[in-house]
Amino acid sequence: MAETIGERLQKQRLARHLTLEQAAEATRIRLPYLQALEKDDFTAMPSAVQGRGFLRLYAQYLGLDVDALLDEMRQAAAQKLPATDTLLEEPQPADESLPTEAKPPPWKRLWRRGTTFPSRPVAGAVEPEAGSSLQAETPPTQASIPPEAETATSSDEIPARVSADQLPVQPEAEVDESASVAAPPRLPLLKRLFSPSKPSDADSAENLPERSSLLPSSTEIFCAIGAELRARRELLSLALDEVERHVRVRRHMLQAIEDGRFDDLPSPVQARGMLSNYAAFLDLDVEEVLMRFAEGLQARRRERQIGTSAAPPAAKRTGRLNGWHSFLAADFVVGMALILSLFIFVVWAAAQIFDRQRQLAIEAEQTQAPSISDVLLATSDQGEGITSPTPTLILDEVAAPLQTLTPTPALVLFTPPPLDIVQVNINVLERTFLRVLVDGQVKFEGRPIPGSAYSFEGKKQIEIWAGSGAALQVIYNQKDQGRLGGVGEVVIRIYTLQAVLTPTATTVPTATATPPPTATPIASPTLPPTQAGE
């Protein structure tokens, strides 16, 4: 007796000294599935597709011939399935005695596919018998169908996916005769359907019911797809819960697919994806199932067109519109009105802004007081006309109050109130060293930033030390004193309540070195005079 697939897998695993746990960890297959493979229990697999995948992985891991094992698995599965199921059987070879027909063109095969879905049994229909003619096979309920439709539906088209024992057996002569009778009426119908000329609205509206009667409805197509999926699932002894766990689709959606209720799904795109996953899990022909689903969508679209064409058309206006009515549409008028209103609003807003700015300028001119610079310049001019300080004086007296001056009618001077404190404002013009002492306390010492201003107030005096007199402008008790000095001139000023003091540096006598004492020359003895004769 030959070894089974499971025995060969187990023998190879034991020969390699491996345990099931090690194999499950290496192949990522659950331990119960590996045990089922070694026991030849393929019914424990979630599906036939997954069973073949597990067998391929396990055989590759053990180093066995994968293709040979899969062939044996298919043969074993074919022996267990019933012989009457034509979905898994191979097509039987055609009888050579019967005449072979030429392969129809692709568009004709598509037409036949659209009309060969099994429909629900109609009440009162007559069951066809073997050997009966084609006219006797037509049910009584189809008596009102036009001759073209009757010949199209009663021709040599055989419903898809039926068992072999349900097909009626007819003599060869009758088949040839029926084909010859049914062929001519179908040609005009196909010419009308596939003609490139565009039919009129009235003709298309009248022909839609006639065409729809030749094709199955969308409900029948969807129900046929669902019935095929349910039959396949029941054949594999799978429950919806198991399918939901493997396909990742909710149970109520799977139930809706099997019932043909595709309208209950979120969208046609999602329905197509769910149907593709479900058909692939059940090892069905995914392309064929999706093609039938697309035909169902086309049928539903035709049904909706029939519903809309059945509605009474709206009354058409008679007569031509006037010239300005045809040119000025409603949306054009509304758009122009919006643009015009927006333009008017922009112009009005700009006018309001300019008017407001003009009013503010007028109010500012009316309420504007003389600037402090003008007053200070006028004060300095008057002060220079009255007193001219000499540079040799150490003590500068404060200019006389402005009240004693006789004002001229051409200039009105601002008289500041008397102050009981010393107030000094310093405007920094250039960068220099600055040190300010208020009542003997240092308030500022450093290099200020040009353009900044400092204000100091003291009760007795304010002393200013500047490294460059030209870098600072001083305003003393609201009187502009100008720059403190020249460029690079070190200036020290003391501002009090009565005057501005310039301290004079005290001359420190410099010690002179005492010359060292010199030696007193010693008198040398005088030689006595010599006589001439000696």
Coordinates of C-alpha atoms in Angstrom, one line a residue:
M1 CA 0.0 0.0 0.0
A2 CA 1.4 3.4 -1.0
E3 CA 2.1 5.9 1.6
T4 CA -0.3 8.8 2.0
I5 CA 0.6 12.5 1.9
G6 CA 0.5 12.8 5.7
E7 CA 2.6 9.7 6.3
R8 CA 5.3 11.0 3.9
L9 CA 5.3 14.4 5.7
Q10 CA 5.5 12.8 9.1
K11 CA 8.3 10.4 8.0
Q12 CA 10.3 13.3 6.5
R13 CA 9.9 15.4 9.6
L14 CA 11.1 12.5 11.9
A15 CA 14.0 11.8 9.5
R16 CA 15.1 15.4 10.0
H17 CA 14.7 15.0 13.8
L18 CA 12.2 17.9 14.0
T19 CA 9.2 18.3 16.3
L20 CA 5.8 19.8 15.3
E21 CA 6.5 22.8 17.5
Q22 CA 9.7 23.6 15.7
A23 CA 8.0 23.2 12.3
A24 CA 5.1 25.4 13.4
E25 CA 7.5 28.1 14.5
A26 CA 9.6 27.9 11.3
T27 CA 6.6 27.9 8.8
R28 CA 4.3 30.2 10.8
I29 CA 1.5 27.6 10.5
R30 CA -0.6 26.7 13.5
L31 CA 0.1 23.4 15.2
P32 CA -3.4 21.9 14.7
Y33 CA -3.1 22.5 11.0
L34 CA 0.2 20.7 10.8
Q35 CA -1.2 17.8 12.8
A36 CA -4.2 17.7 10.4
L37 CA -1.8 17.6 7.4
E38 CA 0.1 14.6 8.8
K39 CA -3.2 12.8 9.6
D40 CA -4.5 13.5 6.0
D41 CA -7.4 15.4 7.6
F42 CA -7.9 18.1 5.0
T43 CA -11.4 18.9 6.2
A44 CA -9.9 20.7 9.2
M45 CA -8.4 23.3 6.9
P46 CA -10.3 26.7 6.7
S47 CA -10.5 26.2 2.9
A48 CA -9.1 24.2 0.1
V49 CA -7.0 27.2 -1.0
Q50 CA -5.4 27.6 2.4
G51 CA -5.0 23.9 2.7
R52 CA -2.9 23.8 -0.5
G53 CA -0.9 26.8 0.7
F54 CA -0.2 25.1 4.1
L55 CA 0.8 21.9 2.3
R56 CA 3.1 23.8 -0.1
L57 CA 4.9 25.6 2.8
Y58 CA 5.2 22.5 4.9
A59 CA 6.5 20.4 2.0
Q60 CA 9.1 23.1 1.0
Y61 CA 10.2 23.3 4.6
L62 CA 10.7 19.5 4.7
G63 CA 12.3 19.4 1.2
L64 CA 9.6 17.3 -0.6
D65 CA 8.3 17.7 -4.1
V66 CA 5.5 20.2 -3.8
D67 CA 3.9 19.7 -7.2
A68 CA 3.5 16.0 -6.8
L69 CA 1.9 16.4 -3.4
L70 CA -0.6 19.0 -4.7
D71 CA -1.5 16.7 -7.6
E72 CA -2.2 13.9 -5.2
M73 CA -4.2 16.2 -3.0
R74 CA -6.4 17.3 -6.0
Q75 CA -7.0 13.7 -7.0
A76 CA -8.0 12.8 -3.4
A77 CA -10.4 15.8 -3.3
A78 CA -11.9 14.8 -6.6
Q79 CA -12.6 11.3 -5.4
K80 CA -14.4 12.6 -2.3
L81 CA -16.7 15.0 -4.2
P82 CA -20.0 13.7 -5.7
A83 CA -19.9 12.8 -9.4
T84 CA -23.0 14.9 -10.2
D85 CA -21.4 18.2 -9.4
T86 CA -20.3 19.7 -12.6
L87 CA -18.6 22.7 -11.0
L88 CA -15.5 20.7 -10.2
E89 CA -15.6 18.1 -13.0
E90 CA -13.5 18.5 -16.1
P91 CA -15.4 19.2 -19.3
Q92 CA -16.4 16.0 -21.2
P93 CA -15.0 15.6 -24.7
A94 CA -17.5 16.5 -27.4
D95 CA -19.0 13.7 -29.5
E96 CA -17.2 13.6 -32.8
S97 CA -20.3 12.4 -34.5
L98 CA -22.1 15.7 -33.9
P99 CA -21.4 18.6 -36.2
T100 CA -19.0 21.1 -34.7
E101 CA -20.2 24.7 -34.9
A102 CA -17.8 27.6 -35.6
K103 CA -16.7 29.6 -32.6
P104 CA -18.9 32.7 -32.4
P105 CA -17.4 36.2 -32.3
P106 CA -16.6 37.8 -28.9
W107 CA -19.6 40.1 -28.9
K108 CA -21.9 37.2 -29.6
R109 CA -20.4 35.3 -26.7
L110 CA -21.0 38.3 -24.4
W111 CA -24.6 38.5 -25.6
R112 CA -25.1 34.8 -24.8
R113 CA -23.5 35.2 -21.4
G114 CA -25.9 38.0 -20.6
T115 CA -28.9 35.8 -21.4
T116 CA -27.9 32.5 -19.9
F117 CA -28.3 33.1 -16.1
P118 CA -30.8 30.8 -14.4
S119 CA -33.9 32.6 -13.4
R120 CA -36.4 31.8 -10.7
P121 CA -39.2 29.4 -11.6
V122 CA -42.3 31.1 -12.8
A123 CA -45.7 30.0 -11.5
G124 CA -47.6 28.0 -14.1
A125 CA -44.5 27.2 -16.2
V126 CA -44.5 23.9 -18.0
E127 CA -41.6 21.5 -17.2
P128 CA -39.8 20.6 -20.4
E129 CA -39.5 16.9 -21.3
A130 CA -36.7 15.1 -23.1
G131 CA -37.3 14.8 -26.8
S132 CA -39.9 17.5 -27.0
S133 CA -39.7 20.3 -29.5
L134 CA -38.5 23.8 -28.7
Q135 CA -42.0 25.3 -29.1
A136 CA -43.3 23.0 -26.4
E137 CA -40.5 24.0 -24.0
T138 CA -41.7 27.6 -24.0
P139 CA -43.8 28.3 -20.8
P140 CA -47.3 29.7 -21.2
T141 CA -46.3 33.0 -19.5
Q142 CA -44.0 33.9 -22.4
A143 CA -46.8 33.9 -25.0
S144 CA -46.8 37.7 -25.1
I145 CA -43.1 38.0 -25.9
P146 CA -42.4 39.2 -29.5
P147 CA -41.2 36.6 -32.0
E148 CA -37.7 38.0 -32.0
A149 CA -37.4 37.7 -28.2
E150 CA -39.0 34.2 -28.3
T151 CA -36.5 32.9 -30.8
A152 CA -33.6 34.6 -28.9
T153 CA -34.5 32.9 -25.6
S154 CA -35.5 29.6 -27.1
S155 CA -32.4 29.1 -29.2
D156 CA -29.5 26.8 -28.5
E157 CA -28.5 28.8 -25.3
I158 CA -28.0 26.4 -22.3
P159 CA -28.2 27.9 -18.8
A160 CA -24.9 28.0 -17.1
R161 CA -23.9 25.9 -14.1
V162 CA -26.5 23.1 -14.3
S163 CA -25.9 19.5 -13.7
A164 CA -25.5 17.1 -16.6
D165 CA -28.6 15.0 -15.8
Q166 CA -30.8 18.1 -16.2
L167 CA -29.9 18.8 -19.8
P168 CA -32.6 17.7 -22.3
V169 CA -31.5 15.2 -24.9
Q170 CA -32.7 16.1 -28.4
P171 CA -32.1 14.4 -31.7
E172 CA -29.5 15.8 -34.0
A173 CA -32.0 16.7 -36.6
E174 CA -34.1 18.7 -34.3
V175 CA -31.1 20.7 -33.0
D176 CA -30.0 21.6 -36.5
E177 CA -33.6 22.6 -37.5
S178 CA -34.1 24.8 -34.4
A179 CA -30.7 26.4 -35.0
S180 CA -31.6 27.1 -38.6
V181 CA -35.0 28.5 -37.6
A182 CA -33.7 30.7 -34.7
A183 CA -30.7 32.1 -36.6
P184 CA -32.4 34.5 -39.0
P185 CA -34.6 36.4 -36.4
R186 CA -31.6 37.0 -34.1
L187 CA -29.6 38.8 -36.8
P188 CA -31.9 41.9 -37.1
L189 CA -32.0 42.2 -33.3
L190 CA -28.2 42.2 -33.0
K191 CA -27.9 44.6 -35.9
R192 CA -30.2 47.0 -34.1
L193 CA -28.4 46.7 -30.8
F194 CA -24.9 47.1 -32.2
S195 CA -25.6 49.6 -35.0
P196 CA -23.5 52.7 -34.8
S197 CA -26.4 55.1 -35.7
K198 CA -27.9 56.9 -32.7
P199 CA -31.6 56.2 -32.3
S200 CA -34.0 58.9 -31.5
D201 CA -35.4 59.5 -28.0
A202 CA -38.8 58.1 -28.9
D203 CA -37.3 55.0 -30.4
S204 CA -35.0 54.4 -27.5
A205 CA -37.7 54.9 -25.0
E206 CA -39.9 52.4 -26.9
N207 CA -37.2 49.8 -27.3
L208 CA -36.0 49.8 -23.7
P209 CA -38.8 47.6 -22.4
E210 CA -38.3 45.2 -25.3
R211 CA -34.6 44.9 -24.7
S212 CA -34.9 44.5 -21.0
S213 CA -37.3 41.6 -21.5
L214 CA -34.6 39.7 -23.3
L215 CA -32.0 40.2 -20.5
P216 CA -32.2 38.9 -16.9
S217 CA -32.9 41.4 -14.2
S218 CA -30.3 42.6 -11.8
T219 CA -32.0 40.9 -8.9
E220 CA -31.8 37.5 -10.7
I221 CA -28.1 38.0 -11.5
F222 CA -27.3 39.0 -7.9
C223 CA -29.4 36.1 -6.5
A224 CA -27.6 33.7 -8.8
I225 CA -24.2 34.9 -7.6
G226 CA -25.2 34.6 -4.0
A227 CA -26.7 31.1 -4.5
E228 CA -23.5 29.9 -6.1
L229 CA -21.4 31.3 -3.2
R230 CA -23.7 29.7 -0.6
A231 CA -23.6 26.4 -2.4
R232 CA -19.8 26.4 -2.6
R233 CA -19.6 27.3 1.1
E234 CA -22.0 24.6 2.2
L235 CA -20.1 22.1 0.0
L236 CA -16.9 22.9 2.0
S237 CA -18.9 22.7 5.3
L238 CA -18.0 26.2 6.3
A239 CA -20.0 28.4 8.6
L240 CA -20.4 32.2 8.1
D241 CA -18.5 32.7 11.4
E242 CA -15.5 30.9 10.0
V243 CA -15.6 32.8 6.7
E244 CA -15.9 36.1 8.6
R245 CA -12.8 35.2 10.7
H246 CA -10.7 34.4 7.6
V247 CA -12.0 36.9 5.0
R248 CA -12.3 39.8 7.5
V249 CA -15.8 40.7 6.3
R250 CA -18.8 41.1 8.7
R251 CA -21.3 38.3 8.9
H252 CA -24.3 40.5 8.0
M253 CA -22.5 41.6 4.8
L254 CA -21.7 38.0 3.9
Q255 CA -25.3 37.1 4.4
A256 CA -26.4 40.1 2.2
I257 CA -24.0 38.9 -0.6
E258 CA -25.4 35.3 -0.4
D259 CA -29.0 36.7 -0.5
G260 CA -28.2 38.8 -3.5
R261 CA -28.9 42.0 -1.5
F262 CA -26.0 44.0 -2.9
D263 CA -27.9 47.3 -2.4
D264 CA -27.5 46.8 1.4
L265 CA -23.7 47.1 1.1
P266 CA -22.0 50.5 1.5
S267 CA -21.1 51.1 -2.1
P268 CA -20.6 49.1 -5.4
V269 CA -16.8 49.5 -5.1
Q270 CA -16.8 47.9 -1.6
A271 CA -19.2 45.3 -2.7
R272 CA -16.9 44.4 -5.6
G273 CA -13.9 44.0 -3.2
M274 CA -15.9 41.9 -0.7
L275 CA -17.2 39.7 -3.5
S276 CA -13.7 39.3 -4.8
N277 CA -12.3 38.3 -1.4
Y278 CA -15.2 35.9 -0.8
A279 CA -14.9 34.2 -4.2
A280 CA -11.1 33.9 -3.8
F281 CA -11.5 32.3 -0.4
L282 CA -14.0 29.8 -1.8
D283 CA -11.6 28.9 -4.7
L284 CA -14.0 30.2 -7.4
D285 CA -13.2 31.9 -10.6
V286 CA -12.8 35.5 -9.4
E287 CA -12.8 37.0 -12.9
E288 CA -16.0 35.2 -13.9
V289 CA -17.8 36.2 -10.7
L290 CA -16.8 39.8 -11.1
M291 CA -17.9 39.8 -14.7
R292 CA -21.3 38.6 -13.7
F293 CA -21.4 41.2 -10.9
A294 CA -20.7 43.9 -13.5
E295 CA -23.5 42.5 -15.7
G296 CA -25.8 42.9 -12.8
L297 CA -24.8 46.5 -12.3
Q298 CA -25.4 47.1 -16.0
A299 CA -28.8 45.5 -15.7
R300 CA -29.7 47.7 -12.7
R301 CA -28.7 50.7 -14.7
R302 CA -31.0 49.7 -17.6
E303 CA -33.8 49.2 -15.1
R304 CA -33.3 52.7 -13.8
Q305 CA -33.3 54.1 -17.3
I306 CA -36.6 52.3 -18.0
G307 CA -38.0 53.9 -14.8
T308 CA -37.0 57.4 -15.8
S309 CA -38.2 56.9 -19.4
A310 CA -41.6 55.8 -18.2
A311 CA -42.1 59.1 -16.4
P312 CA -44.2 61.6 -18.4
P313 CA -41.9 64.1 -20.2
A314 CA -42.2 67.7 -19.2
A315 CA -44.1 70.1 -21.4
K316 CA -41.8 71.7 -23.9
R317 CA -41.9 75.4 -24.5
T318 CA -43.1 76.5 -27.9
G319 CA -41.8 79.5 -29.6
R320 CA -38.4 81.1 -29.5
L321 CA -37.1 83.2 -26.7
N322 CA -36.4 86.9 -27.1
G323 CA -32.9 88.1 -28.0
W324 CA -32.1 89.5 -24.6
H325 CA -33.6 86.4 -22.8
S326 CA -31.4 84.1 -24.7
F327 CA -28.3 86.2 -24.0
L328 CA -28.9 87.1 -20.3
A329 CA -29.2 83.9 -18.3
A330 CA -30.2 83.9 -14.7
D331 CA -26.7 82.9 -13.4
F332 CA -25.1 85.6 -15.6
V333 CA -27.4 88.3 -14.2
V334 CA -26.8 87.2 -10.6
G335 CA -23.0 87.2 -11.1
M336 CA -23.0 90.6 -12.7
A337 CA -25.1 92.0 -9.8
L338 CA -22.7 90.6 -7.2
I339 CA -19.7 92.0 -9.0
L340 CA -21.3 95.4 -9.3
S341 CA -22.4 95.5 -5.6
L342 CA -18.8 94.5 -4.6
F343 CA -17.4 97.3 -6.7
I344 CA -19.8 99.9 -5.2
F345 CA -18.9 98.7 -1.7
V346 CA -15.2 99.1 -2.4
V347 CA -15.6 102.6 -3.7
W348 CA -17.8 103.6 -0.8
A349 CA -15.3 102.2 1.8
A350 CA -12.4 104.1 0.1
A351 CA -14.3 107.3 0.2
Q352 CA -15.1 106.9 3.9
I353 CA -11.5 106.2 4.7
F354 CA -10.3 109.3 2.9
D355 CA -12.9 111.5 4.4
R356 CA -12.0 110.3 7.9
Q357 CA -8.3 110.9 7.3
R358 CA -9.1 114.5 6.1
Q359 CA -11.2 115.2 9.2
L360 CA -8.5 113.9 11.5
A361 CA -5.9 116.1 9.8
I362 CA -8.1 119.2 10.2
E363 CA -8.7 118.5 13.8
A364 CA -5.0 118.0 14.4
E365 CA -4.2 121.3 12.8
Q366 CA -6.8 123.1 14.9
T367 CA -5.7 121.6 18.3
Q368 CA -2.0 121.5 17.6
A369 CA 0.1 123.6 20.1
P370 CA 3.5 125.1 19.2
S371 CA 6.2 122.5 19.2
I372 CA 8.8 122.4 22.0
S373 CA 11.6 122.9 19.4
D374 CA 10.1 126.1 18.1
V375 CA 9.6 127.5 21.6
L376 CA 13.2 126.5 22.6
L377 CA 14.7 128.0 19.5
A378 CA 12.8 131.2 20.1
T379 CA 13.9 131.2 23.7
S380 CA 17.5 130.6 22.7
D381 CA 17.4 133.4 20.2
Q382 CA 16.0 135.9 22.8
G383 CA 18.6 134.8 25.3
E384 CA 21.4 135.3 22.8
G385 CA 20.1 138.8 22.1
I386 CA 20.0 139.8 25.7
T387 CA 23.2 138.2 27.1
S388 CA 26.4 137.1 25.4
P389 CA 28.4 134.9 27.8
T390 CA 32.2 135.2 27.6
P391 CA 34.2 132.0 27.5
T392 CA 36.6 133.3 30.2
L393 CA 34.0 133.3 32.9
I394 CA 33.9 130.4 35.3
L395 CA 30.4 131.2 36.7
D396 CA 27.6 131.6 34.1
E397 CA 24.6 133.3 35.3
V398 CA 21.2 132.1 34.3
A399 CA 19.4 134.3 31.8
A400 CA 16.8 136.7 33.2
P401 CA 13.2 135.4 33.3
L402 CA 11.2 135.9 30.2
Q403 CA 8.7 138.1 32.1
T404 CA 11.2 141.0 32.1
L405 CA 11.5 141.1 28.4
T406 CA 9.3 143.3 26.3
P407 CA 7.5 140.9 23.9
T408 CA 7.4 141.9 20.3
P409 CA 4.0 141.8 18.6
A410 CA 5.4 139.4 15.9
L411 CA 6.5 136.6 18.4
V412 CA 4.6 135.1 21.3
L413 CA 6.9 133.2 23.7
F414 CA 6.0 130.4 26.0
T415 CA 6.7 131.3 29.7
P416 CA 7.5 128.2 31.8
P417 CA 6.4 128.2 35.4
P418 CA 9.1 128.7 38.1
L419 CA 10.6 125.4 39.2
D420 CA 11.9 124.5 42.6
I421 CA 13.8 121.5 41.3
V422 CA 16.6 121.0 38.9
Q423 CA 15.5 119.4 35.7
V424 CA 17.9 118.3 32.9
N425 CA 17.0 116.5 29.7
I426 CA 19.8 114.9 27.7
N427 CA 19.5 114.0 24.0
V428 CA 22.2 111.7 22.8
L429 CA 23.4 112.6 19.3
E430 CA 26.6 110.5 19.1
R431 CA 28.1 107.7 21.0
T432 CA 30.3 108.9 23.9
F433 CA 31.0 108.3 27.6
L434 CA 28.4 109.8 29.9
R435 CA 28.2 110.0 33.7
V436 CA 25.3 111.7 35.5
L437 CA 25.3 112.5 39.3
V438 CA 22.1 113.7 40.9
D439 CA 22.6 115.2 44.3
G440 CA 25.9 113.4 44.6
Q441 CA 24.5 109.9 43.6
V442 CA 25.5 108.3 40.3
K443 CA 22.3 107.8 38.2
F444 CA 23.9 106.8 34.9
E445 CA 27.3 105.8 33.8
G446 CA 28.2 104.3 30.5
R447 CA 28.0 104.8 26.7
P448 CA 24.4 105.6 25.7
I449 CA 22.8 104.7 22.4
P450 CA 22.6 107.5 19.8
G451 CA 19.0 108.8 19.4
S452 CA 18.0 108.1 23.0
A453 CA 16.9 110.7 25.5
Y454 CA 17.3 110.8 29.3
S455 CA 15.5 112.9 31.9
F456 CA 16.9 113.7 35.4
E457 CA 15.5 115.7 38.3
G458 CA 17.3 116.8 41.5
K459 CA 16.7 119.0 44.5
K460 CA 20.1 120.7 44.6
Q461 CA 22.3 120.0 41.6
I462 CA 22.9 117.6 38.6
E463 CA 26.5 117.0 37.5
I464 CA 27.2 115.8 33.9
W465 CA 30.5 114.3 32.7
A466 CA 30.9 113.8 29.0
G467 CA 33.7 112.4 27.0
S468 CA 32.7 114.4 23.9
G469 CA 30.7 117.6 24.3
A470 CA 29.4 117.6 20.7
A471 CA 27.7 114.2 21.3
L472 CA 25.2 115.5 23.9
Q473 CA 22.4 118.2 23.7
V474 CA 21.2 119.5 27.1
I475 CA 17.9 121.1 28.0
Y476 CA 18.2 122.7 31.4
N477 CA 14.9 123.7 33.1
Q478 CA 13.1 123.7 29.8
K479 CA 15.8 125.9 28.1
D480 CA 17.9 124.5 25.3
Q481 CA 21.6 124.8 26.1
G482 CA 22.7 123.3 22.8
R483 CA 25.7 121.0 22.6
L484 CA 27.9 120.8 25.6
G485 CA 31.1 121.4 23.7
G486 CA 33.2 120.5 20.7
V487 CA 34.1 117.2 19.2
G488 CA 36.3 115.2 21.5
E489 CA 36.1 117.9 24.2
V490 CA 35.8 116.6 27.8
V491 CA 33.1 118.6 29.5
I492 CA 32.1 118.7 33.2
R493 CA 29.0 120.8 34.0
I494 CA 27.1 121.3 37.2
Y495 CA 23.5 122.4 37.0
T496 CA 21.9 124.0 40.1
L497 CA 18.7 126.0 40.9
Q498 CA 20.4 129.3 40.2
A499 CA 23.1 128.8 37.6
V500 CA 25.3 126.5 35.5
L501 CA 28.8 125.9 36.9
T502 CA 31.9 124.8 35.0
P503 CA 34.5 123.7 37.5
T504 CA 38.1 124.7 36.8
A505 CA 40.7 122.1 37.1
T506 CA 43.1 122.9 40.0
T507 CA 46.7 123.2 38.8
V508 CA 49.0 120.8 40.7
P509 CA 52.6 122.1 40.9
T510 CA 55.0 119.7 39.5
A511 CA 58.1 119.0 41.6
T512 CA 61.5 119.8 39.9
A513 CA 64.5 117.6 40.6
T514 CA 67.2 119.1 42.8
P515 CA 70.5 119.2 41.0
P516 CA 73.2 117.2 42.7
P517 CA 76.0 119.1 44.4
T518 CA 79.2 119.7 42.4
A519 CA 82.7 119.5 43.8
T520 CA 84.4 122.8 44.7
P521 CA 87.7 123.2 42.8
I522 CA 90.8 123.4 45.0
A523 CA 93.3 126.3 44.4
S524 CA 96.5 125.2 42.9
P525 CA 99.8 126.8 44.1
T526 CA 101.0 129.7 42.0
L527 CA 104.5 129.3 40.5
P528 CA 106.9 132.1 41.2
P529 CA 107.9 134.2 38.3
T530 CA 111.2 133.4 36.7
Q531 CA 113.8 135.9 35.8
A532 CA 114.7 136.5 32.2
G533 CA 118.4 136.1 32.7
E534 CA 118.3 132.8 34.4

